[in-house]
Amino acid sequence: MSTPLLDVADLSTDFDTEQGTAHAVRGVSFSLNPGETLGLVGESGCGKSVTALSILGLLPAKRARTLEGSSVRFRGEELLSATSSRLREVRGNGIGMVFQEPMTSLNPVLRVGEQIAETIREHEGGRNDAIRGRVIDLLARVGIPDPDIRCNAYPHQLSGGMRQRVMLAIALACGPDLLIADEPTTALDVTIQAQILDLLDGLRRELGMALLLISHDLGVVARVADRVAVMYAGRIVERGRIPELFEKAGHPYTRGLLRAIPRLDARPGPLAAIPGQVPDPHDDEIGCPFAPRCTEVMTRCQTELPPEFSSGGGTSRCWLAEPAD
């Protein structure tokens, strides 16, 4: 079997806060092959974005730390022990990232074309006229009309969908092998959401990239992903291929997320919701973290953390998935 493009093993990330240590990511493991799309799904605060930022070494060094035993290998190279200069080379050239909110990620006082050009100069250099030509080509590739004019616009002069396309152009500027897209459709209307997702999937196929798509919406992930990993309270609680997971989810949390997706063929009424709140990351982990919210909770769930069991073609971290003796 070929080596995965990205191999994350037992990744754990803590934050030092005024309230104590917050355990944001707890033992996350997954791999991603060239050309594959993996969806990372879960509620806000479950650790999805921290996982992505840990991979790229973008967390604040004074407050965040990855724990001993964590591993992030990209093309076989360990990133967690890489120097800051080596990480700068990997970001952009090897791994591109589309951040969650383009209005806060883009510099409001620089024209968008200059922000794309800056990435190219940093990693590859070149003459200004050649770089400008590449910027215009990138803007056209991500579907921005009149790219030779739009490259002179400031972020506030563009719509939310256009700003997200600019972020995508920045991420693709140096031809990365892996693109991490963190909630790329947040705050966009459904029509623009569909356009951005189709654009991501089309570019992945055209450029042969792998894609790590982070979202709180299983419906968004189902549109483009090959596999999905469901996160809860810093852990991956279920993983599998899209068709099997949607048809036969093994974890009560995943089933709750699926029930919460609005359906056109359902009777009008309140949307289904998962009761309770995500556990406080400062708390010690005792038993299954989903136990206080689970409608199928058992006594052992409150004291024993379940391992990953095979379930429906994937795995589920739930005692209900334990094979019968």
C-alpha positions as a Markdown table, in Angstrom:
| # | Residue | x | y | z |
|---|---|---|---|---|
| 1 | Met | 0.0 | 0.0 | 0.0 |
| 2 | Ser | 1.3 | 3.5 | -0.9 |
| 3 | Thr | 2.3 | 5.9 | 1.8 |
| 4 | Pro | -0.5 | 8.4 | 2.6 |
| 5 | Leu | 0.0 | 12.0 | 1.5 |
| 6 | Leu | -1.0 | 13.1 | 5.0 |
| 7 | Asp | -0.8 | 10.9 | 8.1 |
| 8 | Val | -2.0 | 12.2 | 11.4 |
| 9 | Ala | -1.5 | 9.9 | 14.4 |
| 10 | Asp | -2.6 | 10.4 | 18.0 |
| 11 | Leu | -2.6 | 14.2 | 17.6 |
| 12 | Ser | -3.4 | 15.9 | 20.9 |
| 13 | Thr | -3.4 | 19.7 | 21.4 |
| 14 | Asp | -3.8 | 21.6 | 24.7 |
| 15 | Phe | -4.2 | 25.3 | 25.4 |
| 16 | Asp | -3.1 | 27.1 | 28.6 |
| 17 | Thr | -6.0 | 29.3 | 29.8 |
| 18 | Glu | -6.9 | 31.3 | 32.9 |
| 19 | Gln | -9.2 | 28.5 | 33.8 |
| 20 | Gly | -6.5 | 25.8 | 33.4 |
| 21 | Thr | -5.6 | 23.5 | 30.6 |
| 22 | Ala | -8.1 | 23.1 | 27.8 |
| 23 | His | -7.9 | 19.8 | 25.9 |
| 24 | Ala | -8.9 | 20.9 | 22.4 |
| 25 | Val | -7.8 | 17.8 | 20.5 |
| 26 | Arg | -7.5 | 14.4 | 22.1 |
| 27 | Gly | -5.8 | 11.6 | 20.2 |
| 28 | Val | -7.0 | 12.3 | 16.6 |
| 29 | Ser | -5.8 | 10.0 | 13.9 |
| 30 | Phe | -6.6 | 10.0 | 10.2 |
| 31 | Ser | -4.9 | 9.7 | 6.8 |
| 32 | Leu | -5.4 | 11.2 | 3.4 |
| 33 | Asn | -4.3 | 9.8 | 0.1 |
| 34 | Pro | -3.4 | 11.8 | -3.0 |
| 35 | Gly | -6.5 | 13.0 | -4.9 |
| 36 | Glu | -8.9 | 12.0 | -2.1 |
| 37 | Thr | -11.4 | 14.2 | -0.2 |
| 38 | Leu | -11.9 | 13.7 | 3.5 |
| 39 | Gly | -14.6 | 15.5 | 5.4 |
| 40 | Leu | -14.0 | 16.5 | 9.0 |
| 41 | Val | -17.4 | 17.2 | 10.6 |
| 42 | Gly | -18.7 | 18.3 | 14.0 |
| 43 | Glu | -20.3 | 21.0 | 16.1 |
| 44 | Ser | -18.5 | 24.3 | 16.7 |
| 45 | Gly | -15.9 | 23.9 | 19.4 |
| 46 | Cys | -15.3 | 20.2 | 18.8 |
| 47 | Gly | -11.7 | 20.7 | 17.7 |
| 48 | Lys | -11.9 | 20.7 | 13.8 |
| 49 | Ser | -10.1 | 24.0 | 13.2 |
| 50 | Val | -7.6 | 23.4 | 15.9 |
| 51 | Thr | -6.7 | 20.1 | 14.2 |
| 52 | Ala | -6.1 | 21.9 | 11.0 |
| 53 | Leu | -4.0 | 24.6 | 12.6 |
| 54 | Ser | -2.0 | 22.0 | 14.5 |
| 55 | Ile | -1.2 | 20.3 | 11.2 |
| 56 | Leu | 0.2 | 23.6 | 9.8 |
| 57 | Gly | 1.9 | 24.8 | 13.0 |
| 58 | Leu | -0.2 | 27.9 | 13.1 |
| 59 | Leu | -1.2 | 27.9 | 16.8 |
| 60 | Pro | 0.2 | 30.5 | 19.2 |
| 61 | Ala | 3.4 | 29.0 | 20.6 |
| 62 | Lys | 2.9 | 30.6 | 24.0 |
| 63 | Arg | -0.5 | 29.2 | 24.7 |
| 64 | Ala | -0.9 | 26.0 | 22.6 |
| 65 | Arg | 1.2 | 22.9 | 22.5 |
| 66 | Thr | 0.9 | 19.5 | 20.9 |
| 67 | Leu | 1.5 | 16.6 | 23.3 |
| 68 | Glu | 4.3 | 14.1 | 23.2 |
| 69 | Gly | 3.4 | 11.1 | 21.0 |
| 70 | Ser | 1.5 | 13.3 | 18.5 |
| 71 | Ser | 2.6 | 12.9 | 14.9 |
| 72 | Val | 1.8 | 14.7 | 11.6 |
| 73 | Arg | 3.5 | 13.3 | 8.5 |
| 74 | Phe | 3.2 | 15.0 | 5.2 |
| 75 | Arg | 4.8 | 13.1 | 2.3 |
| 76 | Gly | 6.5 | 11.1 | 5.0 |
| 77 | Glu | 8.1 | 14.1 | 6.7 |
| 78 | Glu | 7.3 | 14.8 | 10.3 |
| 79 | Leu | 5.9 | 18.4 | 10.6 |
| 80 | Leu | 5.6 | 18.7 | 14.3 |
| 81 | Ser | 9.4 | 18.6 | 14.7 |
| 82 | Ala | 10.1 | 20.7 | 11.6 |
| 83 | Thr | 11.8 | 24.1 | 11.9 |
| 84 | Ser | 9.8 | 27.3 | 11.4 |
| 85 | Ser | 11.6 | 28.0 | 8.1 |
| 86 | Arg | 10.7 | 24.5 | 6.9 |
| 87 | Leu | 7.1 | 24.9 | 7.9 |
| 88 | Arg | 7.0 | 28.2 | 5.9 |
| 89 | Glu | 8.1 | 26.2 | 2.8 |
| 90 | Val | 5.5 | 23.6 | 3.3 |
| 91 | Arg | 2.7 | 26.1 | 3.8 |
| 92 | Gly | 1.7 | 27.2 | 0.3 |
| 93 | Asn | 4.0 | 24.9 | -1.7 |
| 94 | Gly | 2.8 | 21.7 | -0.1 |
| 95 | Ile | -0.3 | 22.5 | 1.8 |
| 96 | Gly | -2.7 | 25.4 | 1.1 |
| 97 | Met | -5.4 | 26.5 | 3.4 |
| 98 | Val | -8.6 | 28.4 | 3.0 |
| 99 | Phe | -9.5 | 30.0 | 6.3 |
| 100 | Gln | -13.0 | 30.2 | 7.7 |
| 101 | Glu | -13.8 | 33.9 | 7.4 |
| 102 | Pro | -12.3 | 35.7 | 4.3 |
| 103 | Met | -13.2 | 39.2 | 5.5 |
| 104 | Thr | -11.0 | 38.8 | 8.6 |
| 105 | Ser | -8.3 | 36.7 | 6.7 |
| 106 | Leu | -7.8 | 39.1 | 3.9 |
| 107 | Asn | -5.8 | 42.4 | 4.5 |
| 108 | Pro | -8.4 | 45.2 | 4.1 |
| 109 | Val | -5.9 | 47.8 | 2.9 |
| 110 | Leu | -4.2 | 45.7 | 0.2 |
| 111 | Arg | -5.7 | 45.0 | -3.2 |
| 112 | Val | -6.6 | 41.3 | -3.6 |
| 113 | Gly | -4.3 | 40.8 | -6.5 |
| 114 | Glu | -1.3 | 42.0 | -4.4 |
| 115 | Gln | -2.3 | 39.5 | -1.7 |
| 116 | Ile | -2.2 | 36.7 | -4.2 |
| 117 | Ala | 1.1 | 38.0 | -5.7 |
| 118 | Glu | 2.6 | 38.1 | -2.2 |
| 119 | Thr | 2.3 | 34.4 | -1.8 |
| 120 | Ile | 3.9 | 33.7 | -5.2 |
| 121 | Arg | 6.9 | 36.1 | -4.4 |
| 122 | Glu | 7.4 | 34.5 | -1.0 |
| 123 | His | 7.7 | 31.0 | -2.3 |
| 124 | Glu | 8.8 | 31.2 | -6.0 |
| 125 | Gly | 9.9 | 34.8 | -6.8 |
| 126 | Gly | 9.8 | 36.0 | -10.4 |
| 127 | Arg | 9.3 | 39.2 | -12.4 |
| 128 | Asn | 6.3 | 41.5 | -11.5 |
| 129 | Asp | 4.7 | 41.2 | -14.9 |
| 130 | Ala | 4.9 | 37.4 | -14.9 |
| 131 | Ile | 3.5 | 37.3 | -11.4 |
| 132 | Arg | 0.6 | 39.6 | -12.4 |
| 133 | Gly | -0.2 | 37.3 | -15.3 |
| 134 | Arg | -0.3 | 34.3 | -12.9 |
| 135 | Val | -2.6 | 36.3 | -10.5 |
| 136 | Ile | -5.0 | 37.0 | -13.3 |
| 137 | Asp | -5.0 | 33.4 | -14.4 |
| 138 | Leu | -5.6 | 32.2 | -10.8 |
| 139 | Leu | -8.6 | 34.6 | -10.5 |
| 140 | Ala | -10.0 | 33.3 | -13.7 |
| 141 | Arg | -9.5 | 29.7 | -12.6 |
| 142 | Val | -11.5 | 30.2 | -9.5 |
| 143 | Gly | -14.4 | 31.8 | -11.4 |
| 144 | Ile | -14.0 | 35.5 | -10.9 |
| 145 | Pro | -15.2 | 37.5 | -13.9 |
| 146 | Asp | -13.0 | 40.3 | -15.4 |
| 147 | Pro | -10.0 | 39.1 | -13.4 |
| 148 | Asp | -7.7 | 41.8 | -14.8 |
| 149 | Ile | -10.0 | 44.4 | -13.3 |
| 150 | Arg | -11.0 | 42.5 | -10.1 |
| 151 | Cys | -7.3 | 42.0 | -9.1 |
| 152 | Asn | -7.2 | 45.8 | -8.4 |
| 153 | Ala | -10.2 | 45.6 | -6.0 |
| 154 | Tyr | -10.0 | 45.8 | -2.2 |
| 155 | Pro | -11.7 | 43.0 | -0.2 |
| 156 | His | -14.6 | 45.3 | 0.9 |
| 157 | Gln | -15.5 | 45.8 | -2.8 |
| 158 | Leu | -16.2 | 42.2 | -3.3 |
| 159 | Ser | -19.1 | 40.0 | -2.3 |
| 160 | Gly | -18.7 | 37.2 | 0.2 |
| 161 | Gly | -18.5 | 34.5 | -2.5 |
| 162 | Met | -15.9 | 36.5 | -4.4 |
| 163 | Arg | -13.8 | 37.0 | -1.3 |
| 164 | Gln | -13.9 | 33.2 | -0.7 |
| 165 | Arg | -12.8 | 32.7 | -4.3 |
| 166 | Val | -9.8 | 35.1 | -3.7 |
| 167 | Met | -8.9 | 33.0 | -0.6 |
| 168 | Leu | -9.0 | 29.9 | -2.7 |
| 169 | Ala | -6.8 | 31.6 | -5.3 |
| 170 | Ile | -4.2 | 32.4 | -2.6 |
| 171 | Ala | -4.3 | 28.8 | -1.3 |
| 172 | Leu | -3.7 | 27.5 | -4.9 |
| 173 | Ala | -1.1 | 30.0 | -5.9 |
| 174 | Cys | 1.9 | 27.7 | -5.5 |
| 175 | Gly | 0.2 | 24.4 | -6.6 |
| 176 | Pro | -0.1 | 22.6 | -3.3 |
| 177 | Asp | -0.7 | 18.8 | -3.1 |
| 178 | Leu | -3.1 | 19.2 | -0.2 |
| 179 | Leu | -5.8 | 21.9 | 0.3 |
| 180 | Ile | -7.3 | 22.4 | 3.7 |
| 181 | Ala | -10.7 | 24.2 | 3.5 |
| 182 | Asp | -12.0 | 25.3 | 6.9 |
| 183 | Glu | -15.7 | 26.0 | 6.7 |
| 184 | Pro | -15.4 | 27.5 | 3.2 |
| 185 | Thr | -19.2 | 28.0 | 2.8 |
| 186 | Thr | -19.9 | 29.6 | 6.1 |
| 187 | Ala | -22.2 | 32.8 | 5.9 |
| 188 | Leu | -22.8 | 32.2 | 2.2 |
| 189 | Asp | -26.3 | 31.7 | 0.7 |
| 190 | Val | -27.1 | 28.2 | -0.5 |
| 191 | Thr | -26.6 | 29.0 | -4.2 |
| 192 | Ile | -23.1 | 30.4 | -3.6 |
| 193 | Gln | -22.4 | 27.5 | -1.2 |
| 194 | Ala | -23.1 | 25.0 | -4.1 |
| 195 | Gln | -20.9 | 27.0 | -6.5 |
| 196 | Ile | -18.0 | 27.1 | -4.0 |
| 197 | Leu | -18.3 | 23.3 | -3.3 |
| 198 | Asp | -18.5 | 22.5 | -7.0 |
| 199 | Leu | -15.5 | 24.7 | -7.6 |
| 200 | Leu | -13.4 | 23.0 | -4.9 |
| 201 | Asp | -14.3 | 19.6 | -6.2 |
| 202 | Gly | -13.6 | 20.6 | -9.8 |
| 203 | Leu | -10.2 | 22.1 | -8.9 |
| 204 | Arg | -9.3 | 19.0 | -6.9 |
| 205 | Arg | -9.9 | 16.8 | -9.9 |
| 206 | Glu | -8.2 | 19.1 | -12.3 |
| 207 | Leu | -5.1 | 19.7 | -10.2 |
| 208 | Gly | -4.9 | 16.2 | -8.6 |
| 209 | Met | -4.9 | 17.6 | -5.1 |
| 210 | Ala | -6.1 | 16.0 | -1.9 |
| 211 | Leu | -8.8 | 18.0 | 0.0 |
| 212 | Leu | -9.5 | 18.1 | 3.7 |
| 213 | Leu | -12.9 | 19.7 | 4.0 |
| 214 | Ile | -13.9 | 21.0 | 7.5 |
| 215 | Ser | -17.5 | 21.7 | 8.2 |
| 216 | His | -20.3 | 21.5 | 10.8 |
| 217 | Asp | -22.7 | 20.4 | 8.0 |
| 218 | Leu | -22.9 | 16.8 | 7.0 |
| 219 | Gly | -24.9 | 17.8 | 3.9 |
| 220 | Val | -22.0 | 20.0 | 2.7 |
| 221 | Val | -19.5 | 17.2 | 3.2 |
| 222 | Ala | -21.7 | 14.6 | 1.5 |
| 223 | Arg | -21.6 | 16.7 | -1.7 |
| 224 | Val | -17.9 | 16.3 | -2.4 |
| 225 | Ala | -16.2 | 14.0 | 0.1 |
| 226 | Asp | -15.1 | 10.4 | -0.4 |
| 227 | Arg | -14.8 | 9.7 | 3.4 |
| 228 | Val | -16.0 | 11.5 | 6.5 |
| 229 | Ala | -14.6 | 11.6 | 10.1 |
| 230 | Val | -17.1 | 12.9 | 12.7 |
| 231 | Met | -15.5 | 14.8 | 15.7 |
| 232 | Tyr | -17.0 | 15.4 | 19.1 |
| 233 | Ala | -15.2 | 16.9 | 22.1 |
| 234 | Gly | -11.8 | 16.7 | 20.5 |
| 235 | Arg | -12.1 | 13.1 | 19.4 |
| 236 | Ile | -13.1 | 11.4 | 16.2 |
| 237 | Val | -16.1 | 9.3 | 17.2 |
| 238 | Glu | -17.0 | 7.8 | 13.9 |
| 239 | Arg | -15.5 | 7.4 | 10.4 |
| 240 | Gly | -16.4 | 5.8 | 7.2 |
| 241 | Arg | -17.2 | 6.2 | 3.5 |
| 242 | Ile | -20.1 | 8.6 | 2.7 |
| 243 | Pro | -22.7 | 6.2 | 1.4 |
| 244 | Glu | -22.3 | 3.6 | 4.2 |
| 245 | Leu | -22.1 | 6.2 | 7.0 |
| 246 | Phe | -25.3 | 8.0 | 5.8 |
| 247 | Glu | -27.2 | 4.8 | 5.5 |
| 248 | Lys | -26.1 | 3.2 | 8.7 |
| 249 | Ala | -24.4 | 5.5 | 11.2 |
| 250 | Gly | -23.1 | 3.6 | 14.2 |
| 251 | His | -22.7 | 6.5 | 16.7 |
| 252 | Pro | -25.7 | 8.2 | 18.3 |
| 253 | Tyr | -24.0 | 11.6 | 17.8 |
| 254 | Thr | -23.7 | 11.0 | 14.0 |
| 255 | Arg | -27.3 | 9.9 | 13.9 |
| 256 | Gly | -28.3 | 13.1 | 15.7 |
| 257 | Leu | -26.4 | 15.2 | 13.2 |
| 258 | Leu | -28.1 | 13.4 | 10.3 |
| 259 | Arg | -31.6 | 13.9 | 11.9 |
| 260 | Ala | -30.8 | 17.6 | 12.2 |
| 261 | Ile | -30.4 | 18.0 | 8.4 |
| 262 | Pro | -33.5 | 19.7 | 7.0 |
| 263 | Arg | -35.4 | 17.5 | 4.5 |
| 264 | Leu | -37.6 | 18.6 | 1.6 |
| 265 | Asp | -39.7 | 15.4 | 1.9 |
| 266 | Ala | -40.4 | 15.8 | 5.6 |
| 267 | Arg | -43.5 | 17.3 | 7.1 |
| 268 | Pro | -43.2 | 21.0 | 8.3 |
| 269 | Gly | -42.2 | 21.3 | 11.9 |
| 270 | Pro | -39.4 | 22.0 | 14.3 |
| 271 | Leu | -36.0 | 20.7 | 13.3 |
| 272 | Ala | -34.5 | 17.9 | 15.3 |
| 273 | Ala | -31.9 | 18.9 | 17.8 |
| 274 | Ile | -29.3 | 17.2 | 20.0 |
| 275 | Pro | -30.1 | 18.2 | 23.6 |
| 276 | Gly | -27.4 | 19.6 | 26.0 |
| 277 | Gln | -24.1 | 21.2 | 25.3 |
| 278 | Val | -20.6 | 20.2 | 24.2 |
| 279 | Pro | -18.5 | 19.3 | 27.3 |
| 280 | Asp | -16.1 | 21.9 | 28.7 |
| 281 | Pro | -12.6 | 21.1 | 27.3 |
| 282 | His | -11.1 | 22.0 | 30.7 |
| 283 | Asp | -12.9 | 19.0 | 32.3 |
| 284 | Asp | -11.1 | 15.6 | 32.7 |
| 285 | Glu | -12.5 | 12.9 | 30.4 |
| 286 | Ile | -14.4 | 10.3 | 32.3 |
| 287 | Gly | -16.3 | 7.8 | 30.2 |
| 288 | Cys | -17.8 | 8.6 | 26.8 |
| 289 | Pro | -17.9 | 12.4 | 26.3 |
| 290 | Phe | -21.3 | 12.2 | 24.6 |
| 291 | Ala | -22.9 | 10.2 | 27.4 |
| 292 | Pro | -24.7 | 13.2 | 29.1 |
| 293 | Arg | -26.5 | 14.0 | 25.8 |
| 294 | Cys | -27.1 | 10.5 | 24.6 |
| 295 | Thr | -30.6 | 9.0 | 24.5 |
| 296 | Glu | -29.1 | 5.5 | 24.4 |
| 297 | Val | -26.6 | 5.9 | 27.3 |
| 298 | Met | -25.7 | 2.8 | 29.4 |
| 299 | Thr | -24.0 | 2.6 | 32.8 |
| 300 | Arg | -20.6 | 1.8 | 31.4 |
| 301 | Cys | -20.7 | 4.8 | 29.1 |
| 302 | Gln | -20.4 | 7.1 | 32.1 |
| 303 | Thr | -17.2 | 5.5 | 33.4 |
| 304 | Glu | -15.4 | 3.8 | 30.4 |
| 305 | Leu | -14.2 | 5.5 | 27.2 |
| 306 | Pro | -15.1 | 3.2 | 24.3 |
| 307 | Pro | -12.4 | 2.3 | 21.8 |
| 308 | Glu | -13.0 | 2.3 | 18.1 |
| 309 | Phe | -15.1 | -0.7 | 16.9 |
| 310 | Ser | -15.7 | -1.7 | 13.3 |
| 311 | Ser | -19.1 | -0.5 | 12.3 |
| 312 | Gly | -20.9 | -0.4 | 8.9 |
| 313 | Gly | -17.7 | -0.4 | 6.8 |
| 314 | Gly | -16.0 | 2.2 | 9.1 |
| 315 | Thr | -15.4 | 2.6 | 12.8 |
| 316 | Ser | -17.5 | 3.9 | 15.7 |
| 317 | Arg | -16.2 | 4.9 | 19.1 |
| 318 | Cys | -19.4 | 3.7 | 20.9 |
| 319 | Trp | -20.2 | 0.7 | 23.2 |
| 320 | Leu | -23.3 | 0.0 | 21.1 |
| 321 | Ala | -20.9 | -0.9 | 18.2 |
| 322 | Glu | -19.1 | -3.5 | 20.3 |
| 323 | Pro | -19.3 | -6.9 | 18.7 |
| 324 | Ala | -21.3 | -9.5 | 20.5 |
| 325 | Asp | -19.3 | -12.4 | 22.0 |
